[in-house]
XYZ file of N, CA and C in Angstrom:
825
model
N 9.916 22.807 -7.548
C 8.659 22.810 -8.253
C 8.542 21.594 -9.215
N 9.651 21.316 -9.910
C 9.606 20.167 -10.801
C 9.405 18.857 -10.051
N 10.073 18.700 -8.937
C 10.000 17.487 -8.124
C 8.554 17.293 -7.630
N 7.918 18.343 -7.201
C 6.546 18.251 -6.705
C 5.594 17.888 -7.831
N 5.831 18.399 -9.051
C 5.015 18.061 -10.223
C 5.182 16.580 -10.566
N 6.410 16.071 -10.597
C 6.612 14.666 -10.830
C 5.960 13.801 -9.781
N 6.070 14.225 -8.540
C 5.439 13.474 -7.443
C 3.877 13.470 -7.637
N 3.321 14.614 -8.019
C 1.896 14.633 -8.282
C 1.514 13.768 -9.448
N 2.336 13.757 -10.485
C 2.026 12.870 -11.627
C 2.139 11.390 -11.262
N 3.106 11.065 -10.388
C 3.257 9.697 -9.951
C 2.022 9.234 -9.196
N 1.548 10.067 -8.285
C 0.367 9.710 -7.507
C -0.835 9.515 -8.419
N -1.026 10.408 -9.397
C -2.126 10.308 -10.299
C -1.965 9.163 -11.270
N -0.762 8.824 -11.604
C -0.503 7.628 -12.437
C -0.876 6.370 -11.714
N -0.550 6.281 -10.430
C -0.905 5.071 -9.649
C -2.436 5.021 -9.495
N -3.087 6.165 -9.258
C -4.543 6.149 -9.161
C -5.172 5.751 -10.483
N -4.681 6.261 -11.614
C -5.174 5.857 -12.869
C -4.969 4.373 -13.173
N -3.804 3.875 -12.708
C -3.541 2.427 -12.853
C -4.521 1.592 -12.015
N -4.860 2.095 -10.866
C -5.873 1.374 -10.011
C -7.195 1.345 -10.699
N -7.654 2.437 -11.212
C -8.939 2.486 -11.934
C -8.879 1.588 -13.168
N -7.792 1.654 -13.924
C -7.634 0.825 -15.101
C -7.675 -0.651 -14.693
N -7.024 -0.933 -13.503
C -7.004 -2.299 -13.026
C -8.401 -2.834 -12.734
N -9.288 -1.990 -12.243
C -10.637 -2.413 -11.916
C -11.350 -2.835 -13.255
N -11.177 -2.002 -14.291
C -11.786 -2.377 -15.568
C -11.156 -3.645 -16.132
N -9.832 -3.784 -16.044
C -9.149 -4.986 -16.533
C -9.542 -6.208 -15.786
N -9.798 -6.057 -14.488
C -10.265 -7.196 -13.663
C -11.653 -7.695 -14.165
N -12.543 -6.721 -14.469
C -13.828 -7.069 -14.945
C -13.745 -7.857 -16.257
N -12.892 -7.403 -17.109
C -12.703 -8.139 -18.424
C -12.085 -9.476 -18.199
N -11.097 -9.536 -17.289
C -10.415 -10.823 -17.002
C -11.375 -11.854 -16.457
N -12.243 -11.353 -15.525
C -13.195 -12.275 -14.872
C -14.255 -12.736 -15.880
N -14.810 -11.816 -16.677
C -15.886 -12.204 -17.586
C -15.379 -12.944 -18.810
N -14.277 -12.488 -19.396
C -13.807 -13.051 -20.657
C -12.686 -14.067 -20.453
N -11.807 -13.783 -19.443
C -10.650 -14.636 -19.280
C -10.839 -15.890 -18.460
N -11.760 -15.860 -17.479
C -11.974 -17.000 -16.616
C -12.561 -18.249 -17.326
N -13.502 -18.100 -18.266
C -14.043 -19.299 -18.939
C -12.934 -20.164 -19.599
N -12.038 -19.563 -20.396
C -10.998 -20.430 -20.979
C -10.049 -21.035 -19.949
N -9.840 -20.322 -18.812
C -8.989 -20.878 -17.777
C -9.654 -22.096 -17.151
N -10.994 -21.940 -16.896
C -11.695 -23.103 -16.338
C -11.733 -24.246 -17.313
N -11.838 -23.929 -18.580
C -11.803 -24.960 -19.614
C -10.475 -25.663 -19.709
N -9.357 -24.960 -19.532
C -8.046 -25.591 -19.605
C -7.825 -26.430 -18.416
N -8.308 -26.010 -17.250
C -8.178 -26.808 -16.009
C -8.954 -28.131 -16.187
N -10.146 -28.024 -16.807
C -10.956 -29.225 -17.014
C -10.270 -30.171 -17.959
N -9.585 -29.652 -19.001
C -8.862 -30.462 -19.935
C -7.675 -31.195 -19.207
N -7.031 -30.429 -18.343
C -5.901 -31.001 -17.625
C -6.398 -32.117 -16.663
N -7.494 -31.866 -15.991
C -8.030 -32.902 -15.058
C -8.501 -34.105 -15.813
N -9.114 -33.944 -16.992
C -9.531 -35.080 -17.785
C -8.349 -35.913 -18.252
N -7.247 -35.220 -18.700
C -6.109 -35.931 -19.097
C -5.415 -36.671 -17.942
N -5.391 -36.044 -16.780
C -4.821 -36.685 -15.588
C -5.614 -37.895 -15.206
N -6.967 -37.825 -15.303
C -7.839 -38.959 -14.958
C -7.615 -40.104 -15.941
N -7.463 -39.792 -17.203
C -7.195 -40.834 -18.192
C -5.877 -41.515 -17.963
N -4.862 -40.719 -17.588
C -3.554 -41.255 -17.303
C -3.573 -42.195 -16.100
N -4.296 -41.729 -15.077
C -4.393 -42.537 -13.864
C -5.144 -43.800 -14.099
N -6.191 -43.760 -14.953
C -6.995 -44.934 -15.217
C -6.215 -45.952 -16.047
N -5.325 -45.467 -16.901
C -4.552 -46.390 -17.760
C -3.310 -46.902 -17.131
N -2.886 -46.296 -16.030
C -1.628 -46.704 -15.407
C -1.858 -47.872 -14.449
N -1.023 -48.928 -14.449
C -1.205 -50.067 -13.591
C -0.904 -49.682 -12.156
N -1.594 -50.233 -11.217
C -1.413 -49.963 -9.818
C -0.084 -50.514 -9.306
N 0.650 -49.728 -8.556
C 1.918 -50.215 -8.006
C 1.730 -51.185 -6.876
N 0.494 -51.200 -6.321
C 0.200 -52.078 -5.172
C -0.823 -53.170 -5.515
N -0.858 -53.517 -6.781
C -1.871 -54.520 -7.184
C -1.544 -55.844 -6.489
N -2.612 -56.478 -5.916
C -2.421 -57.725 -5.261
C -2.059 -57.581 -3.743
N -1.889 -56.315 -3.341
C -1.532 -56.031 -1.941
C -2.546 -55.205 -1.250
N -3.803 -55.598 -1.258
C -4.860 -54.918 -0.566
C -5.737 -54.099 -1.459
N -5.842 -54.460 -2.755
C -6.812 -53.772 -3.618
C -6.405 -52.289 -3.881
N -7.305 -51.363 -3.430
C -7.024 -49.930 -3.614
C -5.976 -49.520 -2.603
N -4.783 -49.625 -2.990
C -3.662 -49.369 -2.067
C -3.541 -47.894 -1.772
N -3.228 -47.542 -0.502
C -2.866 -46.205 -0.061
C -3.782 -45.144 -0.580
N -4.957 -44.949 0.011
C -5.846 -43.936 -0.443
C -5.218 -42.547 -0.360
N -4.337 -42.357 0.608
C -3.655 -41.043 0.722
C -2.806 -40.706 -0.505
N -2.222 -41.758 -1.056
C -1.384 -41.515 -2.238
C -2.246 -41.271 -3.427
N -3.424 -41.897 -3.552
C -4.272 -41.766 -4.663
C -5.051 -40.427 -4.671
N -5.323 -39.944 -3.501
C -6.113 -38.715 -3.415
C -5.290 -37.553 -3.860
N -5.958 -36.608 -4.473
C -5.290 -35.354 -4.883
C -4.967 -34.496 -3.665
N -3.808 -33.806 -3.779
C -3.431 -32.871 -2.716
C -4.404 -31.733 -2.671
N -4.775 -31.341 -1.494
C -5.718 -30.217 -1.348
C -5.069 -28.909 -1.699
N -5.739 -28.064 -2.440
C -5.171 -26.823 -2.836
C -5.065 -25.868 -1.610
N -3.973 -25.114 -1.548
C -3.803 -24.157 -0.485
C -4.794 -22.996 -0.607
N -5.100 -22.606 -1.854
C -6.109 -21.578 -2.149
C -7.107 -22.188 -3.092
N -8.366 -22.118 -2.731
C -9.434 -22.764 -3.538
C -9.533 -22.025 -4.890
N -10.075 -22.693 -5.866
C -10.202 -22.131 -7.184
C -11.187 -20.935 -7.149
N -12.290 -20.944 -6.454
C -13.173 -19.752 -6.406
C -12.401 -18.518 -5.862
N -11.573 -18.720 -4.837
C -10.769 -17.588 -4.338
C -9.740 -17.100 -5.348
N -9.134 -18.054 -6.054
C -8.172 -17.649 -7.100
C -8.826 -16.826 -8.192
N -10.051 -17.208 -8.577
C -10.661 -16.530 -9.696
C -11.353 -15.218 -9.329
N -11.386 -14.890 -8.050
C -12.049 -13.625 -7.624
C -11.062 -12.717 -6.890
N -10.864 -13.030 -5.559
C -10.005 -12.189 -4.743
C -8.529 -12.237 -5.238
N -8.078 -13.454 -5.607
C -6.684 -13.577 -6.063
C -6.513 -12.845 -7.404
N -7.445 -13.022 -8.284
C -7.319 -12.348 -9.602
C -7.411 -10.875 -9.431
N -8.338 -10.399 -8.610
C -8.465 -8.919 -8.381
C -7.218 -8.331 -7.788
N -6.642 -9.015 -6.799
C -5.459 -8.508 -6.180
C -4.264 -8.436 -7.144
N -4.100 -9.495 -7.946
C -3.020 -9.492 -8.929
C -3.177 -8.409 -9.963
N -4.396 -8.234 -10.494
C -4.565 -7.239 -11.558
C -4.467 -5.816 -11.003
N -4.973 -5.602 -9.801
C -4.929 -4.227 -9.266
C -3.522 -3.845 -8.900
N -2.780 -4.743 -8.317
C -1.351 -4.475 -8.023
C -0.549 -4.181 -9.302
N -0.804 -5.031 -10.278
C -0.170 -4.879 -11.616
C -0.541 -3.526 -12.206
N -1.778 -3.129 -12.139
C -2.205 -1.826 -12.695
C -1.561 -0.672 -11.961
N -1.527 -0.695 -10.646
C -0.892 0.388 -9.874
C 0.585 0.518 -10.183
N 1.317 -0.621 -10.209
C 2.698 -0.615 -10.522
C 3.015 -0.012 -11.920
N 2.289 -0.552 -12.925
C 2.511 -0.056 -14.259
C 2.102 1.392 -14.403
N 1.028 1.768 -13.702
C 0.587 3.152 -13.772
C 1.660 4.123 -13.225
N 2.307 3.674 -12.106
C 3.397 4.532 -11.562
C 4.567 4.621 -12.517
N 4.967 3.508 -13.114
C 6.066 3.531 -14.021
C 5.730 4.368 -15.258
N 4.525 4.143 -15.808
C 4.132 4.920 -16.985
C 4.077 6.403 -16.741
N 3.640 6.792 -15.482
C 3.596 8.227 -15.175
C 5.006 8.869 -15.186
N 5.998 8.104 -14.753
C 7.381 8.554 -14.756
C 7.867 8.658 -16.203
N 7.509 7.695 -17.041
C 7.833 7.829 -18.489
C 7.140 8.986 -19.115
N 5.921 9.280 -18.746
C 5.182 10.466 -19.209
C 5.925 11.744 -18.756
N 6.398 11.797 -17.554
C 7.113 12.989 -17.102
C 8.369 13.244 -17.965
N 9.055 12.213 -18.317
C 10.213 12.370 -19.210
C 9.848 12.726 -20.612
N 8.750 12.166 -21.122
C 8.391 12.344 -22.536
C 7.713 13.696 -22.787
N 7.081 14.254 -21.791
C 6.285 15.489 -21.956
C 7.217 16.617 -22.472
N 6.913 17.152 -23.641
C 7.731 18.238 -24.225
C 8.936 17.753 -24.934
N 9.274 16.470 -24.864
C 10.452 15.999 -25.493
C 10.215 15.198 -26.816
N 8.933 14.833 -27.030
C 8.581 14.043 -28.187
C 7.690 14.804 -29.132
N 7.713 16.123 -29.056
C 6.878 17.021 -29.866
C 5.966 17.850 -28.967
N 5.358 18.824 -29.673
C 4.493 19.744 -28.945
C 3.126 19.232 -28.652
N 3.009 18.024 -28.043
C 1.716 17.430 -27.742
C 1.192 17.878 -26.408
N -0.136 17.909 -26.308
C -0.766 18.225 -25.073
C -0.555 17.092 -24.019
N -0.785 17.354 -22.745
C -0.606 16.264 -21.764
C -1.515 15.041 -22.094
N -2.774 15.262 -22.562
C -3.615 14.154 -22.889
C -3.037 13.329 -24.036
N -2.559 14.059 -25.036
C -1.992 13.310 -26.191
C -0.682 12.588 -25.810
N 0.104 13.238 -24.979
C 1.295 12.539 -24.500
C 1.023 11.362 -23.658
N -0.046 11.449 -22.851
C -0.464 10.258 -22.081
C -0.909 9.128 -22.967
N -1.639 9.481 -24.028
C -2.071 8.443 -24.983
C -0.868 7.790 -25.647
N 0.132 8.625 -26.094
C 1.272 8.088 -26.759
C 2.091 7.201 -25.812
N 2.246 7.664 -24.582
C 2.995 6.893 -23.575
C 2.344 5.527 -23.297
N 1.002 5.540 -23.193
C 0.298 4.250 -22.943
C 0.429 3.406 -24.143
N 0.305 3.932 -25.322
C 0.409 3.117 -26.551
C 1.832 2.509 -26.695
N 2.831 3.321 -26.388
C 4.200 2.796 -26.445
C 4.473 1.754 -25.409
N 3.916 1.967 -24.201
C 4.076 0.987 -23.157
C 3.410 -0.320 -23.481
N 2.176 -0.237 -24.005
C 1.451 -1.451 -24.389
C 2.184 -2.244 -25.524
N 2.706 -1.490 -26.490
C 3.423 -2.157 -27.564
C 4.724 -2.842 -27.121
N 5.507 -2.129 -26.291
C 6.824 -2.644 -25.947
C 6.756 -3.657 -24.792
N 5.925 -3.353 -23.810
C 5.901 -4.244 -22.601
C 5.041 -5.461 -22.783
N 4.009 -5.387 -23.712
C 3.109 -6.534 -23.858
C 3.056 -7.044 -25.263
N 2.686 -6.206 -26.244
C 2.321 -6.690 -27.595
C 3.477 -7.353 -28.255
N 4.683 -6.737 -28.315
C 5.804 -7.370 -28.988
C 6.215 -8.703 -28.327
N 6.381 -8.724 -26.983
C 6.687 -10.035 -26.351
C 5.543 -11.058 -26.560
N 4.312 -10.573 -26.617
C 3.138 -11.486 -26.829
C 3.216 -12.118 -28.210
N 3.609 -11.375 -29.218
C 3.692 -11.938 -30.553
C 4.768 -12.985 -30.652
N 5.851 -12.865 -29.899
C 6.906 -13.898 -29.903
C 6.605 -15.053 -29.025
N 6.093 -14.763 -27.794
C 5.760 -15.826 -26.827
C 4.317 -15.591 -26.384
N 3.351 -16.123 -27.130
C 1.946 -15.878 -26.785
C 1.574 -16.483 -25.445
N 0.593 -15.888 -24.795
C 0.155 -16.404 -23.485
C -0.463 -17.765 -23.599
N -0.320 -18.575 -22.589
C -0.923 -19.908 -22.557
C -1.622 -20.069 -21.224
N -2.731 -20.824 -21.168
C -3.425 -21.060 -19.926
C -2.539 -21.764 -18.888
N -2.864 -21.651 -17.622
C -2.082 -22.273 -16.592
C -2.138 -23.773 -16.722
N -1.034 -24.387 -16.330
C -0.879 -25.883 -16.328
C -1.084 -26.519 -17.663
N -0.698 -25.784 -18.759
C -0.846 -26.326 -20.104
C 0.508 -26.778 -20.634
N 1.582 -25.959 -20.399
C 2.871 -26.292 -20.916
C 3.554 -27.314 -20.080
N 4.781 -27.688 -20.497
C 5.572 -28.667 -19.791
C 6.152 -28.012 -18.522
N 5.796 -28.514 -17.312
C 6.201 -27.836 -16.065
C 7.749 -27.887 -15.897
N 8.447 -28.752 -16.605
C 9.876 -28.873 -16.503
C 10.593 -27.702 -17.154
N 9.901 -27.002 -18.068
C 10.540 -25.955 -18.815
C 9.995 -24.543 -18.444
N 9.224 -24.473 -17.390
C 8.616 -23.177 -17.057
C 9.630 -22.106 -16.710
N 10.751 -22.510 -16.100
C 11.827 -21.561 -15.808
C 12.451 -20.980 -17.080
N 12.700 -21.824 -18.044
C 13.286 -21.403 -19.303
C 12.308 -20.513 -20.044
N 10.986 -20.886 -20.072
C 10.027 -20.080 -20.772
C 9.817 -18.699 -20.105
N 9.866 -18.672 -18.779
C 9.728 -17.363 -18.091
C 10.914 -16.485 -18.386
N 12.116 -17.074 -18.387
C 13.303 -16.268 -18.681
C 13.263 -15.679 -20.068
N 12.854 -16.493 -21.063
C 12.757 -15.993 -22.413
C 11.746 -14.882 -22.562
N 10.598 -15.019 -21.890
C 9.561 -13.995 -21.974
C 10.072 -12.669 -21.421
N 10.642 -12.701 -20.194
C 11.159 -11.429 -19.611
C 12.333 -10.890 -20.428
N 13.151 -11.761 -21.021
C 14.214 -11.263 -21.893
C 13.649 -10.537 -23.079
N 12.506 -11.070 -23.647
C 11.918 -10.359 -24.760
C 11.321 -9.034 -24.289
N 10.751 -8.942 -23.097
C 10.240 -7.667 -22.612
C 11.329 -6.650 -22.513
N 12.481 -7.029 -21.888
C 13.596 -6.157 -21.735
C 14.150 -5.689 -23.061
N 14.294 -6.640 -23.999
C 14.811 -6.296 -25.328
C 13.864 -5.344 -26.034
N 12.503 -5.574 -25.930
C 11.540 -4.734 -26.598
C 11.561 -3.306 -26.052
N 11.670 -3.155 -24.717
C 11.762 -1.849 -24.084
C 13.022 -1.100 -24.535
N 14.085 -1.837 -24.549
C 15.340 -1.156 -25.007
C 15.276 -0.742 -26.441
N 14.677 -1.563 -27.284
C 14.487 -1.177 -28.657
C 13.557 0.026 -28.846
N 12.528 0.049 -27.967
C 11.629 1.189 -27.998
C 12.331 2.516 -27.617
N 13.141 2.444 -26.543
C 13.906 3.619 -26.164
C 14.875 4.018 -27.240
N 15.508 3.052 -27.847
C 16.397 3.344 -28.947
C 15.680 3.989 -30.159
N 14.454 3.558 -30.426
C 13.715 4.176 -31.510
C 13.329 5.619 -31.211
N 13.048 5.910 -29.912
C 12.729 7.280 -29.554
C 13.970 8.187 -29.752
N 15.141 7.698 -29.298
C 16.377 8.460 -29.441
C 16.692 8.712 -30.895
N 16.548 7.641 -31.723
C 16.803 7.749 -33.174
C 15.825 8.804 -33.792
N 14.552 8.726 -33.441
C 13.630 9.666 -33.982
C 13.944 11.103 -33.641
N 14.393 11.373 -32.410
C 14.744 12.706 -32.012
C 15.939 13.251 -32.782
N 16.921 12.334 -33.051
C 18.106 12.749 -33.749
C 17.819 12.965 -35.206
N 16.894 12.248 -35.784
C 16.564 12.413 -37.207
C 15.637 13.607 -37.468
N 14.891 14.004 -36.443
C 13.850 14.998 -36.633
C 14.397 16.294 -37.238
N 15.518 16.865 -36.792
C 16.010 18.102 -37.428
C 16.292 18.010 -38.919
N 16.659 16.833 -39.373
C 16.982 16.679 -40.799
C 15.783 16.208 -41.582
N 14.931 15.341 -41.048
C 13.864 14.729 -41.847
C 12.517 15.341 -41.494
N 12.401 16.043 -40.421
C 11.086 16.498 -39.964
C 10.500 15.459 -39.012
N 9.543 15.891 -38.210
C 8.966 15.034 -37.226
C 8.281 13.803 -37.800
N 7.486 13.987 -38.828
C 6.714 12.872 -39.403
C 7.638 11.815 -39.984
N 8.569 12.223 -40.912
C 9.496 11.260 -41.546
C 10.432 10.631 -40.485
N 10.867 11.399 -39.518
C 11.694 10.818 -38.461
C 10.949 9.753 -37.674
N 9.653 10.017 -37.399
C 8.836 9.030 -36.674
C 8.678 7.743 -37.508
N 8.419 7.924 -38.757
C 8.327 6.730 -39.649
C 9.617 5.919 -39.683
N 10.743 6.665 -39.802
C 12.022 5.976 -39.852
C 12.341 5.211 -38.582
N 12.064 5.917 -37.436
C 12.322 5.250 -36.142
C 11.390 4.050 -35.953
N 10.120 4.225 -36.338
C 9.179 3.101 -36.206
C 9.636 1.914 -37.096
N 10.061 2.201 -38.294
C 10.547 1.114 -39.157
C 11.751 0.431 -38.593
N 12.661 1.180 -38.043
C 13.864 0.600 -37.448
C 13.458 -0.327 -36.234
N 12.457 0.116 -35.481
C 12.005 -0.712 -34.362
C 11.474 -1.992 -34.869
N 10.614 -1.978 -35.906
C 9.997 -3.168 -36.450
C 11.051 -4.131 -36.968
N 12.047 -3.590 -37.651
C 13.113 -4.485 -38.209
C 13.912 -5.092 -37.118
N 14.247 -4.329 -36.097
C 15.043 -4.885 -34.916
C 14.220 -5.930 -34.191
N 12.934 -5.697 -34.007
C 12.086 -6.632 -33.319
C 11.988 -7.929 -34.108
N 11.885 -7.804 -35.446
C 11.753 -8.979 -36.300
C 13.099 -9.826 -36.251
N 14.198 -9.148 -36.147
C 15.480 -9.882 -35.991
C 15.476 -10.589 -34.690
N 14.993 -9.986 -33.619
C 14.942 -10.658 -32.330
C 14.040 -11.839 -32.414
N 12.928 -11.778 -33.111
C 11.997 -12.899 -33.281
C 12.766 -14.087 -33.920
N 13.599 -13.764 -34.924
C 14.295 -14.807 -35.655
C 15.366 -15.518 -34.825
N 16.075 -14.744 -34.076
C 17.236 -15.314 -33.389
C 16.900 -15.843 -31.978
N 15.915 -15.365 -31.315
C 15.536 -15.906 -30.030
C 14.809 -17.299 -30.203
N 15.084 -18.248 -29.320
C 14.467 -19.586 -29.489
C 12.963 -19.529 -29.239
N 12.322 -20.481 -29.890
C 10.830 -20.567 -29.750
C 10.495 -21.478 -28.546
N 9.213 -21.314 -28.071
C 8.719 -22.139 -26.985
C 8.053 -23.389 -27.666
N 8.860 -24.361 -28.011
C 8.316 -25.509 -28.698
C 7.448 -26.368 -27.822
N 7.619 -26.263 -26.510
C 6.784 -27.124 -25.651
C 5.860 -26.296 -24.739
N 5.452 -25.080 -25.242
C 4.625 -24.181 -24.456
C 3.203 -24.767 -24.322
N 2.781 -25.572 -25.265
C 1.416 -26.145 -25.272
C 1.574 -27.644 -25.491
N 0.916 -28.467 -24.667
C 0.994 -29.873 -24.777
C 0.173 -30.329 -26.027
N 0.643 -31.386 -26.689
C -0.105 -31.952 -27.839
C -1.511 -32.340 -27.465
N -2.480 -32.083 -28.322
C -3.824 -32.492 -28.057
C -4.690 -31.447 -27.356
N -4.059 -30.332 -26.940
C -4.877 -29.300 -26.238
C -5.718 -28.614 -27.293
N -7.024 -28.360 -26.945
C -7.945 -27.794 -27.940
C -7.463 -26.468 -28.438
N -7.356 -26.298 -29.775
C -6.916 -25.045 -30.383
C -7.853 -23.891 -30.086
N -9.156 -24.220 -30.169
C -10.172 -23.147 -29.975
C -10.059 -22.564 -28.560
N -9.846 -23.436 -27.540
C -9.715 -22.959 -26.162
C -8.460 -22.149 -25.983
N -7.384 -22.526 -26.649
C -6.142 -21.779 -26.587
C -6.311 -20.418 -27.241
N -7.041 -20.345 -28.355
C -7.273 -19.108 -29.056
C -8.123 -18.176 -28.144
N -9.120 -18.688 -27.528
C -9.975 -17.882 -26.686
C -9.131 -17.264 -25.481
N -8.307 -18.045 -24.931
C -7.462 -17.548 -23.775
C -6.558 -16.437 -24.271
N -5.895 -16.590 -25.428
C -5.003 -15.584 -25.901
C -5.753 -14.275 -26.300
N -6.900 -14.420 -26.909
C -7.704 -13.210 -27.220
C -8.107 -12.497 -25.935
N -8.526 -13.284 -24.949
C -8.929 -12.693 -23.633
C -7.742 -11.985 -23.018
N -6.525 -12.581 -23.057
C -5.347 -11.971 -22.466
C -5.033 -10.669 -23.184
N -5.173 -10.635 -24.511
C -4.959 -9.406 -25.251
C -5.993 -8.364 -24.905
N -7.226 -8.793 -24.740
C -8.297 -7.835 -24.427
C -8.086 -7.219 -23.030
N -7.608 -7.963 -22.082
C -7.356 -7.411 -20.752
C -6.311 -6.298 -20.840
N -5.265 -6.536 -21.567
C -4.169 -5.558 -21.670
C -4.661 -4.331 -22.441
N -5.418 -4.504 -23.468
C -5.970 -3.356 -24.208
C -6.792 -2.488 -23.352
N -7.736 -3.080 -22.598
C -8.577 -2.314 -21.689
C -7.741 -1.616 -20.619
N -6.796 -2.314 -20.050
C -5.948 -1.736 -19.007
C -5.238 -0.428 -19.517
N -4.591 -0.541 -20.653
C -3.835 0.676 -21.134
C -4.746 1.728 -21.735
N -5.840 1.332 -22.355
C -6.782 2.344 -22.861
C -7.370 3.183 -21.711
N -7.837 2.497 -20.725
C -8.431 3.213 -19.555
C -7.411 4.037 -18.857
N -6.193 3.513 -18.724
C -5.127 4.305 -18.073
C -4.865 5.562 -18.875
N -4.777 5.458 -20.206
C -4.468 6.653 -21.053
C -5.566 7.693 -20.913
N -6.804 7.262 -20.827
C -7.909 8.243 -20.719
C -7.915 8.873 -19.309
N -7.876 8.119 -18.310
C -7.916 8.632 -16.917
C -6.727 9.498 -16.628
N -5.509 8.965 -16.866
C -4.312 9.680 -16.536
C -4.167 10.915 -17.386
N -4.601 10.900 -18.620
C -4.553 12.056 -19.496
C -5.393 13.190 -18.880
N -6.561 12.873 -18.348
C -7.405 13.950 -17.746
C -6.772 14.460 -16.457
N -6.280 13.515 -15.623
C -5.663 13.947 -14.375
C -4.405 14.797 -14.602
N -3.567 14.341 -15.518
C -2.320 15.049 -15.786
C -2.613 16.444 -16.369
N -3.632 16.509 -17.256
C -3.980 17.797 -17.840
C -4.389 18.779 -16.818
N -5.209 18.326 -15.873
C -5.703 19.203 -14.772
C -4.589 19.650 -13.881
N -3.682 18.721 -13.511
C -2.567 19.054 -12.635
C -1.657 20.067 -13.307
N -1.273 19.838 -14.548
C -0.314 20.733 -15.179
C -0.964 22.081 -15.498
N -2.204 22.044 -15.758
C -2.949 23.363 -16.021
C -2.978 24.217 -14.736
N -3.264 23.522 -13.606
C -3.344 24.276 -12.355
C -1.951 24.800 -11.948
N -0.886 23.976 -12.181
C 0.463 24.423 -11.868
C 0.858 25.573 -12.786
N 0.452 25.552 -14.055
C 0.779 26.653 -14.954
C 0.060 27.933 -14.577
N -1.225 27.802 -14.160
C -1.982 28.957 -13.687
C -1.361 29.573 -12.464
N -0.904 28.665 -11.513
C -0.273 29.152 -10.279
C 1.042 29.838 -10.571
N 1.827 29.350 -11.515
C 3.090 29.962 -11.863
C 2.866 31.325 -12.478
N 1.863 31.408 -13.361
C 1.532 32.672 -14.007
C 1.065 33.733 -13.011
N 0.238 33.278 -12.081
C -0.265 34.208 -11.042
C 0.880 34.678 -10.174
N 1.840 33.819 -9.854
C 2.987 34.234 -9.008
C 3.852 35.215 -9.750
N 4.024 34.982 -11.014
C 4.818 35.915 -11.875
C 4.156 37.332 -11.933
N 2.851 37.330 -12.084
C 2.130 38.575 -12.162
C 2.241 39.369 -10.865
N 2.235 38.625 -9.711
C 2.297 39.286 -8.449
C 3.746 39.802 -8.144
N 4.713 39.060 -8.721
C 6.107 39.443 -8.494
C 6.576 40.559 -9.316
N 5.969 40.719 -10.558
C 6.431 41.696 -11.478
C 6.332 43.155 -10.964
N 5.184 43.595 -10.325
C 5.163 44.957 -9.798
C 6.179 45.216 -8.739
N 6.481 44.212 -7.872
C 7.459 44.370 -6.825
C 8.851 44.633 -7.410
N 9.115 43.870 -8.498
C 10.414 44.012 -9.138
C 10.525 45.350 -9.858
N 9.401 45.824 -10.313
C 9.445 47.089 -11.019
C 9.615 48.218 -10.081
């Protein structure tokens, strides 16, 4: 019975993630694409200035030497496809995957973090996932538009970002365990405050000791454009997790209520036979 319930929650979590991904894609396309296009325009302008200022390696040997070398390489996927079908595919797959993982976390948290209803537990799970998986790593390593940072350090920057995600998730799990252990002595409210404070302190220490991305943004990149991109990135994640919490909360509530009614009906039918 428990396995079938978890399986049902997993399916509903993935469905809720898909629906949340649709809303997130709409926000990413309307709000996020303009700063992306702006950053690409800045990059192209800087590349054109660099090419105009650089001396030709074939000067005096046929004028405009080697047109094939001067021409830009054709993109494998056009920019319109990247900003529509590519963006939609990435966001929807991301939403489905996170929805499935969050539903499993919900299955573990239900009844173990207090006497909350399934809807409230879904909201708490989504809020915790948003904070640990995105917000805390975002505060340490903010998002940057594509092709803005130094390409030679992208591997290092990616490693640091995922390391921060892993550390944040582990700290979040540790805060939950600490809160449960303190609850019998301090009460649920005080234990939650203590665990939350411990999480903030530990995350702050991680911010101090982990290295910064000193070359994440090239000098001269417009600050307003960078700010717009980061706000858009934050808005996409907020919409994704908010919609997931609402949709999954409703679906989980209905599933668990129907399973509870079925269990009660079975018990009532079995009782006379046992008597």
